[in-house]
PDB file of C-alpha atoms in Angstrom:
ATOM      1  CA  GLU A   1     247.740 167.811 162.636  1.00 33.00           C
ATOM      2  CA  CYS A   2     247.276 166.336 166.114  1.00 31.00           C
ATOM      3  CA  ALA A   3     247.657 169.823 167.616  1.00 29.00           C
ATOM      4  CA  GLU A   4     244.564 171.198 165.906  1.00 29.00           C
ATOM      5  CA  LEU A   5     242.177 173.156 168.110  1.00 26.00           C
ATOM      6  CA  GLY A   6     239.392 170.875 169.306  1.00 28.00           C
ATOM      7  CA  TYR A   7     235.799 171.670 168.519  1.00 28.00           C
ATOM      8  CA  ILE A   8     232.446 170.166 167.758  1.00 29.00           C
ATOM      9  CA  GLY A   9     230.788 171.347 164.630  1.00 30.00           C
ATOM     10  CA  LEU A  10     228.086 170.269 162.251  1.00 31.00           C
ATOM     11  CA  LEU A  11     228.909 171.652 158.856  1.00 33.00           C
ATOM     12  CA  LYS A  12     226.948 171.579 155.669  1.00 33.00           C
ATOM     13  CA  ARG A  13     228.720 171.722 152.342  1.00 33.00           C
ATOM     14  CA  GLY A  14     227.279 174.420 150.126  1.00 35.00           C
ATOM     15  CA  LEU A  15     227.051 174.458 146.358  1.00 28.00           C
ATOM     16  CA  ASP A  16     230.621 175.762 146.255  1.00 34.00           C
ATOM     17  CA  ASN A  17     232.826 172.781 147.105  1.00 33.00           C
ATOM     18  CA  HIS A  18     235.499 175.082 148.559  1.00 33.00           C
ATOM     19  CA  GLN A  19     233.298 176.894 151.041  1.00 32.00           C
ATOM     20  CA  TYR A  20     231.481 175.689 154.107  1.00 34.00           C
ATOM     21  CA  HIS A  21     228.657 177.285 155.973  1.00 32.00           C
ATOM     22  CA  ARG A  22     228.923 176.657 159.709  1.00 32.00           C
ATOM     23  CA  LEU A  23     225.425 176.067 160.990  1.00 30.00           C
ATOM     24  CA  PHE A  24     226.422 175.845 164.601  1.00 33.00           C
ATOM     25  CA  GLU A  25     229.435 175.149 166.773  1.00 33.00           C
ATOM     26  CA  ILE A  26     229.134 173.900 170.328  1.00 33.00           C
ATOM     27  CA  GLU A  27     231.244 172.438 173.099  1.00 38.00           C
ATOM     28  CA  LEU A  28     228.841 169.857 174.469  1.00 41.00           C
ATOM     29  CA  PHE A  29     231.011 166.767 174.663  1.00 44.00           C
ATOM     30  CA  ALA A  30     233.627 168.416 176.819  1.00 41.00           C
ATOM     31  CA  ARG A  31     230.944 169.193 179.400  1.00 44.00           C
ATOM     32  CA  ALA A  32     228.546 166.309 178.986  1.00 46.00           C
ATOM     33  CA  GLY A  33     230.805 163.541 180.238  1.00 51.00           C
ATOM     34  CA  GLU A  34     230.336 159.890 179.355  1.00 52.00           C
ATOM     35  CA  ALA A  35     226.762 159.757 180.649  1.00 50.00           C
ATOM     36  CA  GLY A  36     225.677 162.564 178.337  1.00 53.00           C
ATOM     37  CA  HIS A  37     227.454 161.448 175.180  1.00 56.00           C
ATOM     38  CA  ALA A  38     224.552 159.381 173.883  1.00 57.00           C
ATOM     39  CA  HIS A  39     222.121 162.292 174.177  1.00 57.00           C
ATOM     40  CA  VAL A  40     224.497 164.705 172.466  1.00 58.00           C
ATOM     41  CA  VAL A  41     225.115 162.275 169.595  1.00 61.00           C
ATOM     42  CA  GLN A  42     221.386 161.716 169.106  1.00 61.00           C
ATOM     43  CA  TRP A  43     220.685 165.451 169.103  1.00 57.00           C
ATOM     44  CA  LEU A  44     223.446 166.291 166.628  1.00 59.00           C
ATOM     45  CA  LEU A  45     222.516 163.529 164.195  1.00 59.00           C
ATOM     46  CA  ALA A  46     218.839 164.436 164.436  1.00 59.00           C
ATOM     47  CA  ARG A  47     219.801 167.986 163.526  1.00 56.00           C
ATOM     48  CA  ALA A  48     221.809 166.658 160.586  1.00 53.00           C
ATOM     49  CA  ALA A  49     218.835 164.619 159.405  1.00 54.00           C
ATOM     50  CA  ARG A  50     216.609 167.702 159.403  1.00 56.00           C
ATOM     51  CA  LEU A  51     219.127 169.460 157.184  1.00 52.00           C
ATOM     52  CA  SER A  52     219.015 166.704 154.591  1.00 52.00           C
ATOM     53  CA  PRO A  53     218.773 166.276 151.697  1.00 53.00           C
ATOM     54  CA  GLY A  54     221.881 168.239 150.844  1.00 53.00           C
ATOM     55  CA  PRO A  55     225.174 167.812 149.020  1.00 47.00           C
ATOM     56  CA  SER A  56     227.096 166.940 152.197  1.00 51.00           C
ATOM     57  CA  THR A  57     226.678 166.926 155.958  1.00 76.00           C
ATOM     58  CA  GLU A  58     229.773 166.889 158.145  1.00 76.00           C
ATOM     59  CA  PHE A  59     230.238 166.006 161.800  1.00 79.00           C
ATOM     60  CA  ALA A  60     233.516 167.137 163.425  1.00 78.00           C
ATOM     61  CA  LEU A  61     234.322 165.810 166.899  1.00 79.00           C
ATOM     62  CA  MET A  62     237.995 166.501 167.487  1.00 82.00           C
ATOM     63  CA  HIS A  63     239.967 166.387 170.762  1.00 81.00           C
ATOM     64  CA  HIS A  64     236.943 165.607 172.936  1.00 75.00           C
ATOM     65  CA  HIS A  65     238.127 162.473 174.754  1.00 80.00           C
ATOM     66  CA  LEU A  66     235.244 160.349 173.529  1.00 82.00           C
ATOM     67  CA  GLY A  67     237.043 157.143 174.404  1.00 87.00           C
ATOM     68  CA  ASP A  68     235.631 153.746 173.568  1.00 90.00           C
ATOM     69  CA  ALA A  69     232.377 154.502 175.429  1.00 85.00           C
ATOM     70  CA  GLY A  70     231.673 157.619 173.375  1.00 83.00           C
ATOM     71  CA  ALA A  71     232.621 155.790 170.179  1.00 89.00           C
ATOM     72  CA  LEU A  72     230.044 153.114 171.052  1.00 88.00           C
ATOM     73  CA  HIS A  73     227.245 155.711 171.312  1.00 83.00           C
ATOM     74  CA  LEU A  74     228.313 157.211 168.012  1.00 86.00           C
ATOM     75  CA  ALA A  75     228.462 153.788 166.362  1.00 90.00           C
ATOM     76  CA  ASN A  76     224.929 152.983 167.541  1.00 87.00           C
ATOM     77  CA  ALA A  77     223.701 156.212 165.944  1.00 84.00           C
ATOM     78  CA  LEU A  78     225.538 155.501 162.681  1.00 88.00           C
ATOM     79  CA  ARG A  79     223.752 152.193 162.260  1.00 90.00           C
ATOM     80  CA  THR A  80     220.503 153.967 161.388  1.00 86.00           C
ATOM     81  CA  ASP A  81     221.702 157.428 160.311  1.00 81.00           C
ATOM     82  CA  THR A  82     221.031 158.397 156.687  1.00 82.00           C
ATOM     83  CA  ALA A  83     222.285 162.006 156.682  1.00 79.00           C
ATOM     84  CA  LEU A  84     225.929 162.007 157.769  1.00 83.00           C
ATOM     85  CA  THR A  85     228.538 161.781 155.005  1.00 88.00           C
ATOM     86  CA  THR A  86     231.735 162.981 156.711  1.00 89.00           C
ATOM     87  CA  LEU A  87     232.953 162.170 160.227  1.00 89.00           C
ATOM     88  CA  ASN A  88     236.138 163.512 161.832  1.00 90.00           C
ATOM     89  CA  LEU A  89     237.188 161.852 165.119  1.00 92.00           C
ATOM     90  CA  LEU A  90     240.772 163.118 165.308  1.00 92.00           C
ATOM     91  CA  SER A  91     242.443 162.569 168.680  1.00 92.00           C
ATOM     92  CA  ASN A  92     239.634 161.158 170.814  1.00 89.00           C
ATOM     93  CA  ASP A  93     241.308 158.440 172.914  1.00 91.00           C
ATOM     94  CA  ILE A  94     239.581 155.750 170.869  1.00 94.00           C
ATOM     95  CA  GLY A  95     241.148 152.299 171.108  1.00 96.00           C
ATOM     96  CA  ALA A  96     240.615 149.016 169.302  1.00 95.00           C
ATOM     97  CA  ARG A  97     237.322 148.315 171.125  1.00 95.00           C
ATOM     98  CA  GLY A  98     235.717 151.623 170.161  1.00 95.00           C
ATOM     99  CA  ASP A  99     237.165 151.331 166.690  1.00 95.00           C
ATOM    100  CA  GLY A 100     235.590 147.892 166.359  1.00 96.00           C
ATOM    101  CA  ASN A 101     232.157 149.289 167.206  1.00 95.00           C
ATOM    102  CA  LEU A 102     232.561 152.041 164.608  1.00 95.00           C
ATOM    103  CA  ALA A 103     233.667 149.516 161.994  1.00 96.00           C
ATOM    104  CA  ASP A 104     230.672 147.282 162.738  1.00 96.00           C
ATOM    105  CA  ALA A 105     228.388 150.279 162.218  1.00 95.00           C
ATOM    106  CA  LEU A 106     229.987 151.021 158.853  1.00 95.00           C
ATOM    107  CA  ALA A 107     229.117 147.515 157.723  1.00 94.00           C
ATOM    108  CA  VAL A 108     225.467 148.626 157.604  1.00 95.00           C
ATOM    109  CA  ASN A 109     225.761 152.420 157.120  1.00 94.00           C
ATOM    110  CA  ARG A 110     225.244 153.468 153.505  1.00 93.00           C
ATOM    111  CA  THR A 111     225.867 157.239 153.572  1.00 92.00           C
ATOM    112  CA  LEU A 112     229.225 157.909 155.268  1.00 94.00           C
ATOM    113  CA  TRP A 113     231.987 158.232 152.666  1.00 95.00           C
ATOM    114  CA  ASN A 114     234.689 160.243 154.485  1.00 95.00           C
ATOM    115  CA  LEU A 115     236.107 159.050 157.842  1.00 96.00           C
ATOM    116  CA  THR A 116     239.027 160.378 159.906  1.00 96.00           C
ATOM    117  CA  ILE A 117     240.379 158.365 162.863  1.00 96.00           C
ATOM    118  CA  VAL A 118     243.786 160.115 162.996  1.00 96.00           C
ATOM    119  CA  CYS A 119     245.701 160.159 166.323  1.00 96.00           C
ATOM    120  CA  ASN A 120     243.725 157.395 168.039  1.00 96.00           C
ATOM    121  CA  ASP A 121     245.601 154.355 169.340  1.00 97.00           C
ATOM    122  CA  ILE A 122     243.647 151.632 167.537  1.00 97.00           C
ATOM    123  CA  GLY A 123     246.704 149.460 166.786  1.00 97.00           C
ATOM    124  CA  ASP A 124     246.784 146.512 164.393  1.00 97.00           C
ATOM    125  CA  ARG A 125     243.560 145.138 165.931  1.00 97.00           C
ATOM    126  CA  GLY A 126     241.785 148.337 164.931  1.00 97.00           C
ATOM    127  CA  ALA A 127     243.239 148.109 161.437  1.00 97.00           C
ATOM    128  CA  LYS A 128     241.854 144.572 161.217  1.00 97.00           C
ATOM    129  CA  HIS A 129     238.391 145.896 162.109  1.00 97.00           C
ATOM    130  CA  PHE A 130     238.548 148.396 159.259  1.00 96.00           C
ATOM    131  CA  ALA A 131     239.972 145.800 156.880  1.00 97.00           C
ATOM    132  CA  ASP A 132     236.987 143.565 157.593  1.00 96.00           C
ATOM    133  CA  VAL A 133     234.509 146.364 156.934  1.00 95.00           C
ATOM    134  CA  LEU A 134     236.283 147.466 153.733  1.00 95.00           C
ATOM    135  CA  SER A 135     235.633 143.987 152.389  1.00 93.00           C
ATOM    136  CA  VAL A 136     231.863 144.600 152.531  1.00 93.00           C
ATOM    137  CA  ASN A 137     231.370 148.392 152.598  1.00 94.00           C
ATOM    138  CA  SER A 138     230.717 150.000 149.198  1.00 94.00           C
ATOM    139  CA  THR A 139     230.277 153.606 150.355  1.00 96.00           C
ATOM    140  CA  LEU A 140     233.502 154.665 152.092  1.00 97.00           C
ATOM    141  CA  THR A 141     235.868 156.377 149.653  1.00 97.00           C
ATOM    142  CA  LEU A 142     238.231 158.307 151.955  1.00 96.00           C
ATOM    143  CA  LEU A 143     239.805 156.803 155.089  1.00 97.00           C
ATOM    144  CA  ARG A 144     242.377 158.616 157.244  1.00 97.00           C
ATOM    145  CA  LEU A 145     244.229 156.381 159.721  1.00 97.00           C
ATOM    146  CA  GLY A 146     247.402 158.406 160.287  1.00 96.00           C
ATOM    147  CA  SER A 147     249.176 158.079 163.649  1.00 97.00           C
ATOM    148  CA  THR A 148     247.095 155.139 164.841  1.00 97.00           C
ATOM    149  CA  SER A 149     249.938 152.666 165.630  1.00 97.00           C
ATOM    150  CA  ILE A 150     248.819 150.040 163.125  1.00 97.00           C
ATOM    151  CA  GLY A 151     252.362 148.895 162.226  1.00 97.00           C
ATOM    152  CA  ASP A 152     253.189 146.235 159.647  1.00 97.00           C
ATOM    153  CA  ARG A 153     250.473 143.848 160.828  1.00 98.00           C
ATOM    154  CA  GLY A 154     247.845 146.522 160.430  1.00 98.00           C
ATOM    155  CA  ALA A 155     249.201 147.396 156.999  1.00 97.00           C
ATOM    156  CA  ALA A 156     248.939 143.736 156.020  1.00 97.00           C
ATOM    157  CA  HIS A 157     245.303 143.593 157.163  1.00 98.00           C
ATOM    158  CA  LEU A 158     244.414 146.685 155.133  1.00 97.00           C
ATOM    159  CA  ALA A 159     246.335 145.388 152.131  1.00 96.00           C
ATOM    160  CA  GLY A 160     244.200 142.263 152.149  1.00 97.00           C
ATOM    161  CA  ALA A 161     241.071 144.408 152.082  1.00 97.00           C
ATOM    162  CA  LEU A 162     242.382 146.495 149.181  1.00 95.00           C
ATOM    163  CA  LYS A 163     242.557 143.354 147.067  1.00 95.00           C
ATOM    164  CA  VAL A 164     238.759 143.065 147.141  1.00 96.00           C
ATOM    165  CA  ASN A 165     237.529 146.609 147.834  1.00 96.00           C
ATOM    166  CA  ALA A 166     236.478 148.550 144.732  1.00 95.00           C
ATOM    167  CA  THR A 167     235.271 151.786 146.341  1.00 96.00           C
ATOM    168  CA  LEU A 168     238.060 153.353 148.432  1.00 96.00           C
ATOM    169  CA  THR A 169     240.025 156.002 146.508  1.00 94.00           C
ATOM    170  CA  ASP A 170     242.011 157.771 149.270  1.00 93.00           C
ATOM    171  CA  LEU A 171     243.905 155.996 152.063  1.00 93.00           C
ATOM    172  CA  HIS A 172     246.069 157.910 154.564  1.00 94.00           C
ATOM    173  CA  LEU A 173     248.474 155.896 156.731  1.00 93.00           C
ATOM    174  CA  GLN A 174     251.056 158.467 157.814  1.00 93.00           C
ATOM    175  CA  SER A 175     253.345 157.897 160.810  1.00 94.00           C
ATOM    176  CA  ASN A 176     252.251 154.371 161.634  1.00 95.00           C
ATOM    177  CA  GLY A 177     255.527 152.566 162.184  1.00 95.00           C
ATOM    178  CA  ILE A 178     255.229 150.791 158.834  1.00 94.00           C
ATOM    179  CA  SER A 179     258.504 149.240 157.640  1.00 93.00           C
ATOM    180  CA  PRO A 180     259.493 147.882 154.197  1.00 90.00           C
ATOM    181  CA  GLU A 181     257.632 144.685 155.139  1.00 93.00           C
ATOM    182  CA  GLY A 182     254.356 146.593 155.421  1.00 93.00           C
ATOM    183  CA  TYR A 183     255.109 148.495 152.228  1.00 90.00           C
ATOM    184  CA  ARG A 184     255.498 145.218 150.368  1.00 91.00           C
ATOM    185  CA  HIS A 185     252.067 144.039 151.534  1.00 93.00           C
ATOM    186  CA  ILE A 186     250.543 147.279 150.278  1.00 92.00           C
ATOM    187  CA  SER A 187     252.384 147.232 146.953  1.00 89.00           C
ATOM    188  CA  ASP A 188     251.219 143.668 146.349  1.00 92.00           C
ATOM    189  CA  ALA A 189     247.610 144.737 146.981  1.00 93.00           C
ATOM    190  CA  LEU A 190     247.927 147.663 144.570  1.00 88.00           C
ATOM    191  CA  ARG A 191     248.683 145.255 141.753  1.00 89.00           C
ATOM    192  CA  SER A 192     245.051 144.117 141.820  1.00 90.00           C
ATOM    193  CA  ASN A 193     243.406 147.312 143.099  1.00 91.00           C
ATOM    194  CA  ALA A 194     242.283 149.743 140.408  1.00 89.00           C
ATOM    195  CA  THR A 195     240.462 152.324 142.525  1.00 92.00           C
ATOM    196  CA  VAL A 196     242.948 153.736 145.081  1.00 90.00           C
ATOM    197  CA  SER A 197     244.313 156.936 143.543  1.00 88.00           C
ATOM    198  CA  LYS A 198     245.835 158.567 146.628  1.00 89.00           C
ATOM    199  CA  LEU A 199     247.978 156.734 149.174  1.00 88.00           C
ATOM    200  CA  ASP A 200     249.751 158.747 151.886  1.00 89.00           C
ATOM    201  CA  LEU A 201     252.555 156.875 153.641  1.00 88.00           C
ATOM    202  CA  ARG A 202     254.622 159.807 154.883  1.00 88.00           C
ATOM    203  CA  GLY A 203     256.409 159.365 158.191  1.00 89.00           C
ATOM    204  CA  ASN A 204     256.980 155.627 157.804  1.00 89.00           C
ATOM    205  CA  SER A 205     260.278 153.786 157.280  1.00 86.00           C
ATOM    206  CA  VAL A 206     261.098 152.800 153.718  1.00 78.00           C
ATOM    207  CA  ASP A 207     264.359 151.894 151.973  1.00 76.00           C
ATOM    208  CA  ASP A 208     265.327 152.752 148.403  1.00 76.00           C
ATOM    209  CA  GLU A 209     264.537 149.270 147.075  1.00 79.00           C
ATOM    210  CA  THR A 210     261.022 149.266 148.533  1.00 76.00           C
ATOM    211  CA  CYS A 211     260.394 152.811 147.373  1.00 75.00           C
ATOM    212  CA  THR A 212     261.375 151.859 143.838  1.00 77.00           C
ATOM    213  CA  LEU A 213     259.039 148.868 143.983  1.00 75.00           C
ATOM    214  CA  MET A 214     256.140 151.005 145.216  1.00 74.00           C
ATOM    215  CA  LEU A 215     256.651 153.568 142.460  1.00 74.00           C
ATOM    216  CA  LYS A 216     256.802 150.835 139.821  1.00 75.00           C
ATOM    217  CA  VAL A 217     253.570 149.247 141.024  1.00 73.00           C
ATOM    218  CA  TRP A 218     251.866 152.628 141.367  1.00 66.00           C
ATOM    219  CA  ARG A 219     252.727 153.625 137.808  1.00 65.00           C
ATOM    220  CA  HIS A 220     252.233 150.353 136.024  1.00 60.00           C
ATOM    221  CA  GLY A 221     250.214 148.065 138.326  1.00 56.00           C
TER     222      GLY A 221
END
């Protein structure tokens, strides 16, 4: 998934949930550089706002080396945006600092429900940022954090959030260096969480005993 072709696109979901109409596709971020990121973000989100109301508005920014500086500009825009529902930031060199700014924005954003941060090195600090926001955000339902180096500590942070969050339904944590210790934190959280219906932990280390425990909790709570 990290080898996907990078592009910027603003997509609008049509009445058919399985088809998308591409309104435009551009390569601005690759050429704009850090100084131009803020202007590009503002223009794209303004365009999204003009297309609202609609069933869904998507913003795909993959493989564009946003870094923490670009993530900050995007976070500032998200604080007041009321059109964007889906944001894909796969492989953008975003670290814990940029991730923290995005998480802070989600604490006040009330429209974004689908977020992908896959293949960004946010670490356990970044996972803590998202855990904090999941404790107060009631909009986000799908969160993809695969290949973000969160480890067992990050899994523990997210598990704590799952004990109080009642909105998230899909959580993707593939290939994150999570061991049986992290699995146990997550399984404990699932005992009190009634909303998560899809949990992807592929590519992490688990033994037979922990796997059996997870399946038992998943089936019976």
